[in-house]
C-alpha positions in Angstrom: 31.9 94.0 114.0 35.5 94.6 112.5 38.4 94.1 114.6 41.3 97.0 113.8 44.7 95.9 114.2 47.3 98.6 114.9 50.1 98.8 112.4 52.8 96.4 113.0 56.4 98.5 113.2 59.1 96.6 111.8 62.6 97.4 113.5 65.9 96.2 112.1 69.0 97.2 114.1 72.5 97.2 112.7 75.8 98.4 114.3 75.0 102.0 112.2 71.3 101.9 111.1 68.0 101.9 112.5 65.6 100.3 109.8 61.9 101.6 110.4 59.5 100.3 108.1 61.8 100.0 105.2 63.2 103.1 106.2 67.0 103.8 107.3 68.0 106.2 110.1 71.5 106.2 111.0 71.7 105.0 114.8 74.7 107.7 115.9 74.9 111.2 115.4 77.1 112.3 112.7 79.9 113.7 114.4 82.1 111.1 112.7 80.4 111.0 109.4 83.5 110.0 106.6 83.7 108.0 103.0 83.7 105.1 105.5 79.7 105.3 105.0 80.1 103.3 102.2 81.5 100.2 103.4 78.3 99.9 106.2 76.0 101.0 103.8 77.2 98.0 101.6 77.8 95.6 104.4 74.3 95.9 106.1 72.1 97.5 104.2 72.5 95.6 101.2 72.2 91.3 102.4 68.3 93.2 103.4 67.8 94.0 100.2 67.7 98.0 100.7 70.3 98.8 98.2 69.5 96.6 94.7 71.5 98.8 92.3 73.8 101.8 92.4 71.0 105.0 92.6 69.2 103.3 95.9 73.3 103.4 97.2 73.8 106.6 96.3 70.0 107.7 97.3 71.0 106.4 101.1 74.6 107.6 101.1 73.4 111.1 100.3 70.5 111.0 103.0 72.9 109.3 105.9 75.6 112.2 105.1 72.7 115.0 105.1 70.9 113.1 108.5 74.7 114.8 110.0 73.9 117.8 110.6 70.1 120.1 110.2 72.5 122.3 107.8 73.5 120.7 104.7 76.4 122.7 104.2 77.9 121.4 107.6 77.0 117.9 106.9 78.8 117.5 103.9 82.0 119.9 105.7 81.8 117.0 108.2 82.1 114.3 105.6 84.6 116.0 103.6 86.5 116.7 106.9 86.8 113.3 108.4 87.2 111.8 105.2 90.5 113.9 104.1 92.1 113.7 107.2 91.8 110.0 107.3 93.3 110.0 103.6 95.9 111.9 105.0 97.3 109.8 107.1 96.5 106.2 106.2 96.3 103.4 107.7 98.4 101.0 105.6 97.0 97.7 107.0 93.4 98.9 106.8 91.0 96.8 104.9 87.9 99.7 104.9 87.3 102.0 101.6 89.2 104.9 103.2 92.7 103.2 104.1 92.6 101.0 100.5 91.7 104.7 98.8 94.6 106.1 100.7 97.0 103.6 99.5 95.1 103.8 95.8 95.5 108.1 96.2 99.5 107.5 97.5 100.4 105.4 94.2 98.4 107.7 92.1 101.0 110.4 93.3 104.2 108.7 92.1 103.2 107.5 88.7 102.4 111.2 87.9 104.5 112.9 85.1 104.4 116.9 84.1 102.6 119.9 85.6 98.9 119.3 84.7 96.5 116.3 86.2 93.0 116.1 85.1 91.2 113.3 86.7 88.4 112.3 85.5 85.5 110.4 87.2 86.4 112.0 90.1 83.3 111.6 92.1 83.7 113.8 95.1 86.9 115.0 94.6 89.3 113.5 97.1 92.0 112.6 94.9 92.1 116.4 93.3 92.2 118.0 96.7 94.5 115.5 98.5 97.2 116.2 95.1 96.5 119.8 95.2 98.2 119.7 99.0 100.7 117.2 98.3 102.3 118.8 95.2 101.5 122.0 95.0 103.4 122.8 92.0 100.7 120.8 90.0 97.3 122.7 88.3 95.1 119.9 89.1 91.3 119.4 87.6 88.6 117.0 88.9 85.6 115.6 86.3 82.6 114.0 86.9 79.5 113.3 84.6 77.1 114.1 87.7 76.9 118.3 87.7 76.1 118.1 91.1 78.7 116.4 92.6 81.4 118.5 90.4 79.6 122.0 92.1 79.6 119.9 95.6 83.8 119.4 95.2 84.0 122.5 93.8 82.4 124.1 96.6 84.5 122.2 99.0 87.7 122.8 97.3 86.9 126.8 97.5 86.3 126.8 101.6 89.0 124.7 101.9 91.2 127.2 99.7 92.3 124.3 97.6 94.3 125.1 94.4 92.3 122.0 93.1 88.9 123.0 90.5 86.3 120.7 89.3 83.8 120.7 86.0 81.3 118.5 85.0 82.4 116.4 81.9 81.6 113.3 79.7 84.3 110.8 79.6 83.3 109.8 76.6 83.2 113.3 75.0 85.6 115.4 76.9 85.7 119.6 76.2 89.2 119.4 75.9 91.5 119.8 73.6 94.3 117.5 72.5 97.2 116.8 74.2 96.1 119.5 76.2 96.6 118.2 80.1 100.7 116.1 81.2 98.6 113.3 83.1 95.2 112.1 82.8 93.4 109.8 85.5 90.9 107.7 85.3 90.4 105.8 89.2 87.8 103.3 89.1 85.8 104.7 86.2 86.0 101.3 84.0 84.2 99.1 86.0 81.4 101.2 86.1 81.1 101.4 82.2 80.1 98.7 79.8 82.3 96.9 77.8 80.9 98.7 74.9 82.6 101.8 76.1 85.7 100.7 77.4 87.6 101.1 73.7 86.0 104.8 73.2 86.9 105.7 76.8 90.3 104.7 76.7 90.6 106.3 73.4 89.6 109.9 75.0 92.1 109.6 77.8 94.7 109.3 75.5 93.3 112.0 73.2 93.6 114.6 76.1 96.8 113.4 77.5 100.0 115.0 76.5 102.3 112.6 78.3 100.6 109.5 80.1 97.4 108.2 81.1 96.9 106.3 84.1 94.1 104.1 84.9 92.8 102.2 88.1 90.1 99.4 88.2 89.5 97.3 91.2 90.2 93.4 90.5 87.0 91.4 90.9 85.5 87.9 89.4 81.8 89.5 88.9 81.0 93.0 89.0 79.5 94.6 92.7 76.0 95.9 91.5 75.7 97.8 95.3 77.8 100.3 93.5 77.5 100.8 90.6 80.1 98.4 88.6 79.2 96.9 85.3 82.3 95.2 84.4 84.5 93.2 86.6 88.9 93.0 85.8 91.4 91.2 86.4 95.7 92.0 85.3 94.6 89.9 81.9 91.6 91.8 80.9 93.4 95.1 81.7 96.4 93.9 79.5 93.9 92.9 76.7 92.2 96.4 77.0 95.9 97.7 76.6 96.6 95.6 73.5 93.4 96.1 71.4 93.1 99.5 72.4 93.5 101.9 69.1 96.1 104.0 70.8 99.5 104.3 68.5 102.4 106.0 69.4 101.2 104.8 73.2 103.6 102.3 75.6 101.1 99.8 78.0 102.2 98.1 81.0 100.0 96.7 83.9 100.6 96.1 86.8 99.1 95.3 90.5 99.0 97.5 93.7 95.6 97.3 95.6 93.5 96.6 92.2 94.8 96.3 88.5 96.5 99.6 87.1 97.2 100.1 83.0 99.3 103.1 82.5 100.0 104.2 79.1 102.9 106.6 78.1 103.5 108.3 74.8 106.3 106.8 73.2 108.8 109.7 73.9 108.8 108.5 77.1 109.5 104.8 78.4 107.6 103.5 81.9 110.4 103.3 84.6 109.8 99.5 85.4 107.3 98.6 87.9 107.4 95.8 89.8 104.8 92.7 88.7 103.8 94.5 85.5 103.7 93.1 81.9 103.7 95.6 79.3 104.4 96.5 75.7 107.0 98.6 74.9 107.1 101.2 72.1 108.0 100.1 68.1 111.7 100.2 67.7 
């Protein structure tokens, strides 16, 4: 005669998940839920081996921010909530995503120039709406290559009656015109791009940008495959982006404030000096 074993049920408890049989339940409600999702997602879901590459990340970040709330629409309010008002008012000795971000979003602020910001890679938007509050003089325009996650800031942006609009665009190929937007962004976009691409991408930032471009890369020795990143900087690789990029008529300086930043200004107008930077100037 057989013998029938029941199923065995594998638990894993960490201090936010419930792991059931390979499958991940967050263990609070969602009261809370923020951008700080992230950083648990990464530090104890991944050492198990549930997050090998960046689409099983974003795969559980968008199911832990929908297990929020039975309505969608107020889980990702929630998210977007929590998250902003933490970004508001940072905690400058935080180490978690959300306080670095909020230092990142603060510096972002003072190196721009003119009256139009497009940002592009702007993933949910947070840096768009957080500079459509702080200067509102500015038209500012997030751009992602996901559709959905342009409509989802979009979205945001109009119940929040932000001045801020998203679109869905290709770095690589952006619908704009030249010279056609004051400052262009691009906040930890590199790293996720292969070195292939890093010439053409930098090349379309400056196409679009009337007066400088700024660009963000967090500094790491090997690339984090838990989200996403493909190439890994440090202030030397940034500078020798800077120097072999085909950009004339462009000023390049780098320098270091929570990650590696290359900012590039058109030639009419020198970089105020920043402090730990090295940089070429513009041809006398």
């Amino acid at each position: 005669m057989a013998c029938h074993h029941p199923r065995i049920m594998r638990s894993i408890e960490t201090p936010h998940f419930l792991i059931l049989n390979g499958r991940v339940r967050p263990r609070s409600s969602g009261g809370r839920i923020s951008n700080e999702l992230a950083d648990h997602i990464a530090a104890e879901l991944s050492p198990l081996g549930l997050v090998p590459d960046a689409t099983a990340f974003e795969r559980l970040f968008v199911e832990m921010v929908l297990a929020a709330h039975p309505d969608p629409a107020r889980a990702w309010a929630a998210f977007y909530g929590n998250t902003m008002r933490r970004l508001r008012r940072p905690d400058r000795g935080g180490t978690d995503s959300i306080a670095t971000f909020a230092r990142i979003y603060r510096h972002v602020l003072s190196l721009l120039q003119g009256t139009t910001v497009l940002d592009v890679g702007c993933c949910f938007g947070f840096l768009p709406l957080l500079i459509a509050e702080r200067s509102p003089w500015l038209r500012v325009v997030g751009a992602d290559l996901a559709p959905a996650a342009a409509m989802l800031a979009g979205r945001m942006a109009r119940e929040q009656a932000s001045r801020a609009r998203f679109a869905a665009a290709d770095l690589l190929a952006l619908p704009i015109a030249d010279g056609a937007v004051d400052t262009v962004l691009a906040v930890h976009v590199l790293e996720h791009l292969p070195a292939g691409a890093t010439a053409p991408a930098l090349a379309q930032l400056c196409r679009v940008a009337r007066r400088r471009v700024v660009v963000a890369v967090p500094l790491e020795e090997a690339p984090d495959p838990t989200f996403g990143h493909v190439q890994a900087f440090d202030l030397d690789a940034l500078a020798d982006i800077a120097a072999s990029a085909d950009a004339p008529g462009w000023s390049r300086a780098v320098h270091s404030a929570d990650g590696g930043w290359l900012v590039l200004d058109r030639c009419e107008r020198r970089l105020r000096v920043l402090p730990d930077r090295v940089g070429s100037g513009c041809p006398n």
